[in-house]
Coordinates of C-alpha atoms in Angstrom, one line a residue:
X1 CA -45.5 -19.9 -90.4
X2 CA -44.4 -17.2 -92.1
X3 CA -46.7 -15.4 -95.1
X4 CA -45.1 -12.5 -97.1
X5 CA -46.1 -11.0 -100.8
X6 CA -44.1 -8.6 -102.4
X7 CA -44.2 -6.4 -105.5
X8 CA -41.6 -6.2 -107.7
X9 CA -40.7 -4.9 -111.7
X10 CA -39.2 -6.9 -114.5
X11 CA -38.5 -5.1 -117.8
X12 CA -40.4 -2.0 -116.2
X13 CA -43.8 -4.4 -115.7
X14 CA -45.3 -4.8 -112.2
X15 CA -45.2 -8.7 -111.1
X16 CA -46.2 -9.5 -107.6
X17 CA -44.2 -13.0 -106.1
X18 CA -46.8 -14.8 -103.3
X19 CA -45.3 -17.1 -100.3
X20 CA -43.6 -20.0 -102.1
X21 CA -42.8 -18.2 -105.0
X22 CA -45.7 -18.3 -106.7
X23 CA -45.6 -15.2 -109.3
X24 CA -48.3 -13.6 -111.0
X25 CA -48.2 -10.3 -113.2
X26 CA -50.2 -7.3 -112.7
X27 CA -50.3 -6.3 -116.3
X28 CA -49.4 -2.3 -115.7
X29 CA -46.5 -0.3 -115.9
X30 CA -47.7 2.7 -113.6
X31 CA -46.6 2.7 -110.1
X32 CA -49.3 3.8 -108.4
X33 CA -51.6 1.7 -110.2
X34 CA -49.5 -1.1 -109.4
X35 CA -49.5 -0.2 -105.7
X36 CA -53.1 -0.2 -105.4
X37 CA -53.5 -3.3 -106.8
X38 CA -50.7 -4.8 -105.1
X39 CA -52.8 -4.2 -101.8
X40 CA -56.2 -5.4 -102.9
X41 CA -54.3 -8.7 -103.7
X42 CA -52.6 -8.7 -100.3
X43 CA -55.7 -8.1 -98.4
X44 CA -57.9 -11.0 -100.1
X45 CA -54.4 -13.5 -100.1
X46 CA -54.7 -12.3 -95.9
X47 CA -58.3 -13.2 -95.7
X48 CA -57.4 -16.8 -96.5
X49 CA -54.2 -17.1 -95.2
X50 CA -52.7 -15.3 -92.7
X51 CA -51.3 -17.1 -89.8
X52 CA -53.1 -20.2 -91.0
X53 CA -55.9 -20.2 -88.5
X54 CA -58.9 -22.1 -88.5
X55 CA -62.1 -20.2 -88.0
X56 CA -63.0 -20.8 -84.4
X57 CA -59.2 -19.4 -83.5
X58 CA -59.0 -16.1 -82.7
X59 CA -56.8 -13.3 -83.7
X60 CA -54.4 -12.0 -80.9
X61 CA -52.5 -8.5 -80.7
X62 CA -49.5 -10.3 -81.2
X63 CA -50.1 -12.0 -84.2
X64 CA -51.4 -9.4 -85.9
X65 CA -49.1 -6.8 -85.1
X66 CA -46.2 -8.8 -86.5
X67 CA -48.2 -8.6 -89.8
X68 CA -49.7 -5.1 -90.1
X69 CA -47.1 -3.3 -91.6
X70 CA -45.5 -6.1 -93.7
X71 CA -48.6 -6.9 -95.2
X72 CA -51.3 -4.3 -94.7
X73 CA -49.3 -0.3 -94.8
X74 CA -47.4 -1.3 -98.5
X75 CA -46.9 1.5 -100.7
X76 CA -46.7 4.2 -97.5
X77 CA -44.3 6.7 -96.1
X78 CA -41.6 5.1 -93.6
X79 CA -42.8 8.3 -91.4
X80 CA -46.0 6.6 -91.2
X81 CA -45.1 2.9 -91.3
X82 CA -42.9 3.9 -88.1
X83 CA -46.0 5.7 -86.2
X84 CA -47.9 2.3 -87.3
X85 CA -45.2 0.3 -86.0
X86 CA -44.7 1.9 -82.6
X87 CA -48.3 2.7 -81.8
X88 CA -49.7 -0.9 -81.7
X89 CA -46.1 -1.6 -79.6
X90 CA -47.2 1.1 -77.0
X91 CA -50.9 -1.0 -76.9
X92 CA -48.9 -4.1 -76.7
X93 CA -47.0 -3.3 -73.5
X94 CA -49.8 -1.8 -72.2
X95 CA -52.9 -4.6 -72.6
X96 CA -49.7 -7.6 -73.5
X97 CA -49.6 -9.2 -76.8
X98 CA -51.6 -12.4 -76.0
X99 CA -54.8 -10.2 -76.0
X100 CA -57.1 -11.1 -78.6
X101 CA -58.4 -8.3 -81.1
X102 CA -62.2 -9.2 -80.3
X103 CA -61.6 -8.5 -76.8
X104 CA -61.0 -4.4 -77.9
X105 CA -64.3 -4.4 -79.2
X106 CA -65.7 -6.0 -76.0
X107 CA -66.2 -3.4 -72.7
X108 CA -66.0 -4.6 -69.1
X109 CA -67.9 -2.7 -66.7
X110 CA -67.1 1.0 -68.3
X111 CA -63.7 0.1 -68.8
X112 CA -62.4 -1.0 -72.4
X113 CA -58.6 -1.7 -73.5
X114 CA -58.5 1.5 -75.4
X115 CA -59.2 3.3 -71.4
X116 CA -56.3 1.4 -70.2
X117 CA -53.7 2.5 -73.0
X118 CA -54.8 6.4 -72.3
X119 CA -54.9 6.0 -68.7
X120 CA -51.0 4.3 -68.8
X121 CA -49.7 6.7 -71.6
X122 CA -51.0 9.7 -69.2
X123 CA -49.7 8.0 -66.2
X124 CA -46.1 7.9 -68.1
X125 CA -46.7 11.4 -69.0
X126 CA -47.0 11.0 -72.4
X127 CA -48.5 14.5 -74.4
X128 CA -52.4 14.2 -75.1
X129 CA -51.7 14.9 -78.5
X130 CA -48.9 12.1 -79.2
X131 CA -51.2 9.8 -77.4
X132 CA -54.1 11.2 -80.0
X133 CA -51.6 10.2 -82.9
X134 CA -51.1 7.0 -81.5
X135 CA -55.3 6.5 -81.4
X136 CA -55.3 7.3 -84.7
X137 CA -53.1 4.6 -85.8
X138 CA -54.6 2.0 -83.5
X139 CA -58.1 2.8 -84.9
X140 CA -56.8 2.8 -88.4
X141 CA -55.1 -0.8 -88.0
X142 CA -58.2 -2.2 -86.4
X143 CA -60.6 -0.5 -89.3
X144 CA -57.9 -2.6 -91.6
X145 CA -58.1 -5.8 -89.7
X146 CA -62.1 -5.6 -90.0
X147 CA -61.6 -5.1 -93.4
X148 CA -59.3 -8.6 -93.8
X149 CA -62.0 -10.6 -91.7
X150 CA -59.6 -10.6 -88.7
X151 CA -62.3 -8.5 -86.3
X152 CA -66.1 -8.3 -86.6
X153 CA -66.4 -5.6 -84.2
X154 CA -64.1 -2.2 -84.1
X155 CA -63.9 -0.7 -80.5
X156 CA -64.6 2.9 -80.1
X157 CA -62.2 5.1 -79.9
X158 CA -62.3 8.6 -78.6
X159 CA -59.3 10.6 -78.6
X160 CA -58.1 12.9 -75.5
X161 CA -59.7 16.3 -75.5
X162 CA -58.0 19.2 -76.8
X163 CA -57.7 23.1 -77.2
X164 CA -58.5 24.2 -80.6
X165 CA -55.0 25.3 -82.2
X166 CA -55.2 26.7 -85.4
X167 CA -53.3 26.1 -88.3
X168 CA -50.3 29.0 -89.3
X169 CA -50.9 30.7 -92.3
X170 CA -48.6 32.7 -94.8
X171 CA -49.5 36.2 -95.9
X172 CA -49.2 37.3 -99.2
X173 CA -46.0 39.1 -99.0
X174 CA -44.2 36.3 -97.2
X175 CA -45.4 33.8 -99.9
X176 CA -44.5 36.0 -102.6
X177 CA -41.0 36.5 -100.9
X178 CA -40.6 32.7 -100.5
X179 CA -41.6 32.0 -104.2
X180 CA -39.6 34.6 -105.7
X181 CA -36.3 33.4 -103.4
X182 CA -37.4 30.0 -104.5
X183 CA -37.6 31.0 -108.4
X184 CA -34.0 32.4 -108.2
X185 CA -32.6 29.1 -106.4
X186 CA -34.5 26.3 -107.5
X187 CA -37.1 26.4 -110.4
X188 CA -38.4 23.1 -109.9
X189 CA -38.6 23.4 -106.3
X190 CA -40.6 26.6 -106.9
X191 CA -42.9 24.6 -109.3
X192 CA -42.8 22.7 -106.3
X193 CA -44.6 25.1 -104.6
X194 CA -46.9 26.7 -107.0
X195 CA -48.8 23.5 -107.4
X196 CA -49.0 23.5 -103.8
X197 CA -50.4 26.8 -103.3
X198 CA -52.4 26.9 -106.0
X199 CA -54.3 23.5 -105.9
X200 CA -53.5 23.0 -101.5
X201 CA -51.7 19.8 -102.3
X202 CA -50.4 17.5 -99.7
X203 CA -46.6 17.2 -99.9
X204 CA -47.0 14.1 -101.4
X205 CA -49.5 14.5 -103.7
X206 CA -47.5 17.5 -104.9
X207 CA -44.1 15.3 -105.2
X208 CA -46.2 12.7 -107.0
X209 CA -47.8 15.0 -109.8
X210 CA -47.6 13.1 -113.6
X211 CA -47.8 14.7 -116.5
X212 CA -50.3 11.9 -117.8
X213 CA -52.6 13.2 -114.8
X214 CA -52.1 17.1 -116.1
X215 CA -54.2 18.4 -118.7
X216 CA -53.3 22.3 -119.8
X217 CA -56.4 22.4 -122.4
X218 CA -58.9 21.5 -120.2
X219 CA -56.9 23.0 -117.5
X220 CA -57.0 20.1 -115.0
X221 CA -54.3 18.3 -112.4
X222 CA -55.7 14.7 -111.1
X223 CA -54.4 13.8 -107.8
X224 CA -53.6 10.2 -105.7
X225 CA -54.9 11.6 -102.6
X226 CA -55.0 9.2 -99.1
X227 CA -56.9 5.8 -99.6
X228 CA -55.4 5.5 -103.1
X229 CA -58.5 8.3 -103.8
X230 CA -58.1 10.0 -106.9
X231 CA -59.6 13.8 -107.3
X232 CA -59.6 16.0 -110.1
X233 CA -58.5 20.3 -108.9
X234 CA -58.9 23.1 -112.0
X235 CA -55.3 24.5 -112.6
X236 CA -55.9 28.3 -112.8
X237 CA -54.1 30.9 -114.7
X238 CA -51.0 31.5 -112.8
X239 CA -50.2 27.8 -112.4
X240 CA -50.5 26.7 -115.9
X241 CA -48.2 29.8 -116.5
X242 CA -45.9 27.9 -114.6
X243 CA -46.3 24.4 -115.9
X244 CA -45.9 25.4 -119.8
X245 CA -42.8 25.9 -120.0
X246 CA -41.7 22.4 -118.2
X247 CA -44.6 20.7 -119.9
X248 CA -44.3 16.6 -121.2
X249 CA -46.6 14.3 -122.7
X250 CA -45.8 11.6 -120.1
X251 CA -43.3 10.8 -116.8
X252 CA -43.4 12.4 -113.7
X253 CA -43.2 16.4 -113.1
X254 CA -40.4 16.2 -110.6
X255 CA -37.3 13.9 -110.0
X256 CA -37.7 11.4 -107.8
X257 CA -36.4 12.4 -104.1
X258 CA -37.3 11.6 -100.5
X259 CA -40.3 13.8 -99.4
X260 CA -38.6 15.0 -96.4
X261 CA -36.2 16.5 -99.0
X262 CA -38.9 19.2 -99.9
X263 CA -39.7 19.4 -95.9
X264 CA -36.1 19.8 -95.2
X265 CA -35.4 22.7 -98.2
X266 CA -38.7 24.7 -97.4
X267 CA -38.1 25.3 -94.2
X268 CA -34.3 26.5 -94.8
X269 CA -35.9 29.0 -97.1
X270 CA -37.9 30.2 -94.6
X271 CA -35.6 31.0 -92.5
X272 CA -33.3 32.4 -94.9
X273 CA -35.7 35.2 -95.3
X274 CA -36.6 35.4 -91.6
X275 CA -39.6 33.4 -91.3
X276 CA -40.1 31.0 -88.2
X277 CA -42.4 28.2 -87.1
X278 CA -43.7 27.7 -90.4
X279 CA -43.4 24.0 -92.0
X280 CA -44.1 22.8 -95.8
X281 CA -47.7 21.6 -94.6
X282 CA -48.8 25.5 -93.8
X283 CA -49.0 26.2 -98.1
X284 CA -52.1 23.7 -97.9
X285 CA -53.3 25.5 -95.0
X286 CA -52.5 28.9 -97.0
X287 CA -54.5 27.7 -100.0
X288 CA -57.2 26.3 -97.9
X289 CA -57.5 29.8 -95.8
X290 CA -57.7 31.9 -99.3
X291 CA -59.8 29.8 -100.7
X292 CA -62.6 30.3 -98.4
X293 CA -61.2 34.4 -98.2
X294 CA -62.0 34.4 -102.1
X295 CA -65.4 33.4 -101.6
X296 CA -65.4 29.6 -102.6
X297 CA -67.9 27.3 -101.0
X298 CA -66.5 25.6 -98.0
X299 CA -68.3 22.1 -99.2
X300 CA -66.3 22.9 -102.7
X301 CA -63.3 23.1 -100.6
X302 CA -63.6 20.3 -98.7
X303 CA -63.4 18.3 -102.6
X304 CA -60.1 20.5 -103.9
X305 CA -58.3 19.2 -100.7
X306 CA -59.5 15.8 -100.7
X307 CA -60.8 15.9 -97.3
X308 CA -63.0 12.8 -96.6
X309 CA -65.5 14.9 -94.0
X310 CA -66.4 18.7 -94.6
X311 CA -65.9 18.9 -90.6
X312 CA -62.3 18.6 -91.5
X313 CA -62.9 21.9 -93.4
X314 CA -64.5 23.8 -91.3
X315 CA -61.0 25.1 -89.0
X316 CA -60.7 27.6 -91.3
X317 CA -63.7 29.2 -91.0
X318 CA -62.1 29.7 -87.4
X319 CA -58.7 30.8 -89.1
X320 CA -60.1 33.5 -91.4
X321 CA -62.0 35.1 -88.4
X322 CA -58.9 35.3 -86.7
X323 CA -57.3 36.9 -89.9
X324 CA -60.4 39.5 -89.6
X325 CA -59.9 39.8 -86.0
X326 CA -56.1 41.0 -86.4
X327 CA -57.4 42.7 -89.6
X328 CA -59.7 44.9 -87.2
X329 CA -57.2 46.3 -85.2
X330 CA -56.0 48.5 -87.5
X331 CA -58.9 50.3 -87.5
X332 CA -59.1 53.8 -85.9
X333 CA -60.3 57.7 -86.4
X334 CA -57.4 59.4 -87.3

């Protein structure tokens, strides 16, 4: 049997329409207030309902997978939903569908599922670090599944060891050159930017900024970070400079666009003024790296970027002392 939910908007109010078409509204007109109810209501209708099992049945691969993103990943990029999608069909044809989730939580001899999927995905020659991605998903739909009362237990998961890269940074002039180029072309695309830079946004996060969520008296920007987590970053001087003049009591800062749009455009611009191998995601890295240049408390950075682990934080520690490193070779007696 087939169980489906979906949210949809009458007269600009948020309605969600169960299996069998029974409606109920969600008494909001904000979408990502909407969302996240939306998905609380999806995981307690799954708890009772999905696939229509009686409690001494257990949950295979199969099943579940066939749900997940339907029913568990709503409101999420299709970027991500994909990943989702295709990781849990790389464990599928690796352990077979008609494996049950409790038996990734159960180890024989030293040996788990989890082994078997990085010992075939290095066998096919797969990179460490897209079969780390594909981990990450895996342990992300199981955490989910717990979460629905579909698994008790959640398997480790360690990913495949790997040499530290560090993340790219901008220097100053390049960022100035890109914001200035950007300024001339594009004004809300440079806005675009400046809330980026200046508050290390995620791209989405940025894209999603509200006007309702900005306040330039108390000089504050609320983001809807990952989890539905919301977090509140101080807008300093040179960004509210750049907000005035586009400000609005309500809607959203920036027209409504696909998020690989902004990908797509930064990196033209990049290379327009002859700057390679750097992607949209380096301004958070920028803003991160500067932060913790200018003296701010890594612990305090870790809460502007809405990271949920300071140990997240902690790379660019390792990217500063590079910067310091390349710093010292100018040094000389001359």
């Amino acid at each position: 049997m087939k169980l489906s939910m979906r949210l949809f908007w009458r007269n600009g109010w948020a309605y969600v329409e169960y299996y069998r078409g029974k409606k109920q509204a969600l008494g909001t007109q904000d979408k990502v207030v909407a969302k996240e109810l939306f998905r609380g209501l999806q995981k307690e209708y799954l708890k009772g309902k999905i696939f229509q099992l009686d409690k001494h049945k257990t949950i295979t691969l199969g099943e579940f997978r066939k749900e997940y993103v339907k029913n568990f990943r709503i409101g999420l990029s299709d970027k991500t939903t994909k990943q989702d999608e295709l990781s849990l069909k790389l464990l599928a044809e690796v352990v077979g569908d008609n494996t049950s989730l409790a038996a990734f939580a159960s180890q024989t001899g030293k040996k788990t599922k989890i082994d078997e999927f990085k010992t075939a995905l290095l066998a096919r020659k797969v990179k460490p670090q897209s079969i780390n991605s594909y981990l990450r998903h895996i342990k992300k739909a199981f955490n989910e599944a717990i979460e629905a009362g579909l698994m008790k237990k959640a398997p480790k998961i360690k990913r495949l060891p790997l040499g530290k890269t560090l993340p790219k940074i901008l220097l100053p002039h390049q960022l100035n050159a890109i914001l200035d180029k950007t300024k001339e072309e594009d004004v809300h695309e440079w806005l675009f930017y400046m809330i980026s830079v200046w508050t290390g946004a995620r791209r989405k996060e940025a894209a999603g900024a509200n006007w309702t969520r900005i306040n330039l008296d108390n000089n504050y920007i609320k983001f809807i970070g990952k989890g539905k987590r919301e977090r509140t970053v101080t807008i300093l001087p040179k960004l509210k400079e750049a907000l005035l003049p586009f400000k609005k009591d309500i809607g959203p800062v920036f027209p409504d666009q696909h998020l690989d749009t902004y990908t797509h455009n930064f990196k033209k611009r990049v290379r327009a003024i002859g700057i390679e191998d750097i992607h949209l995601h380096n301004l958070r890295h920028t803003a991160a790296t500067y932060m913790l240049k200018s003296g701010i408390d890594i612990k305090t950075i870790s809460r502007i970027l809405g990271h949920t682990s300071v140990t997240t934080t902690e790379i660019y520690t390792d990217v500063l002392d590079e910067m310091i490193k390349s710093e010292m070779q100018k040094f000389d007696y001359k």
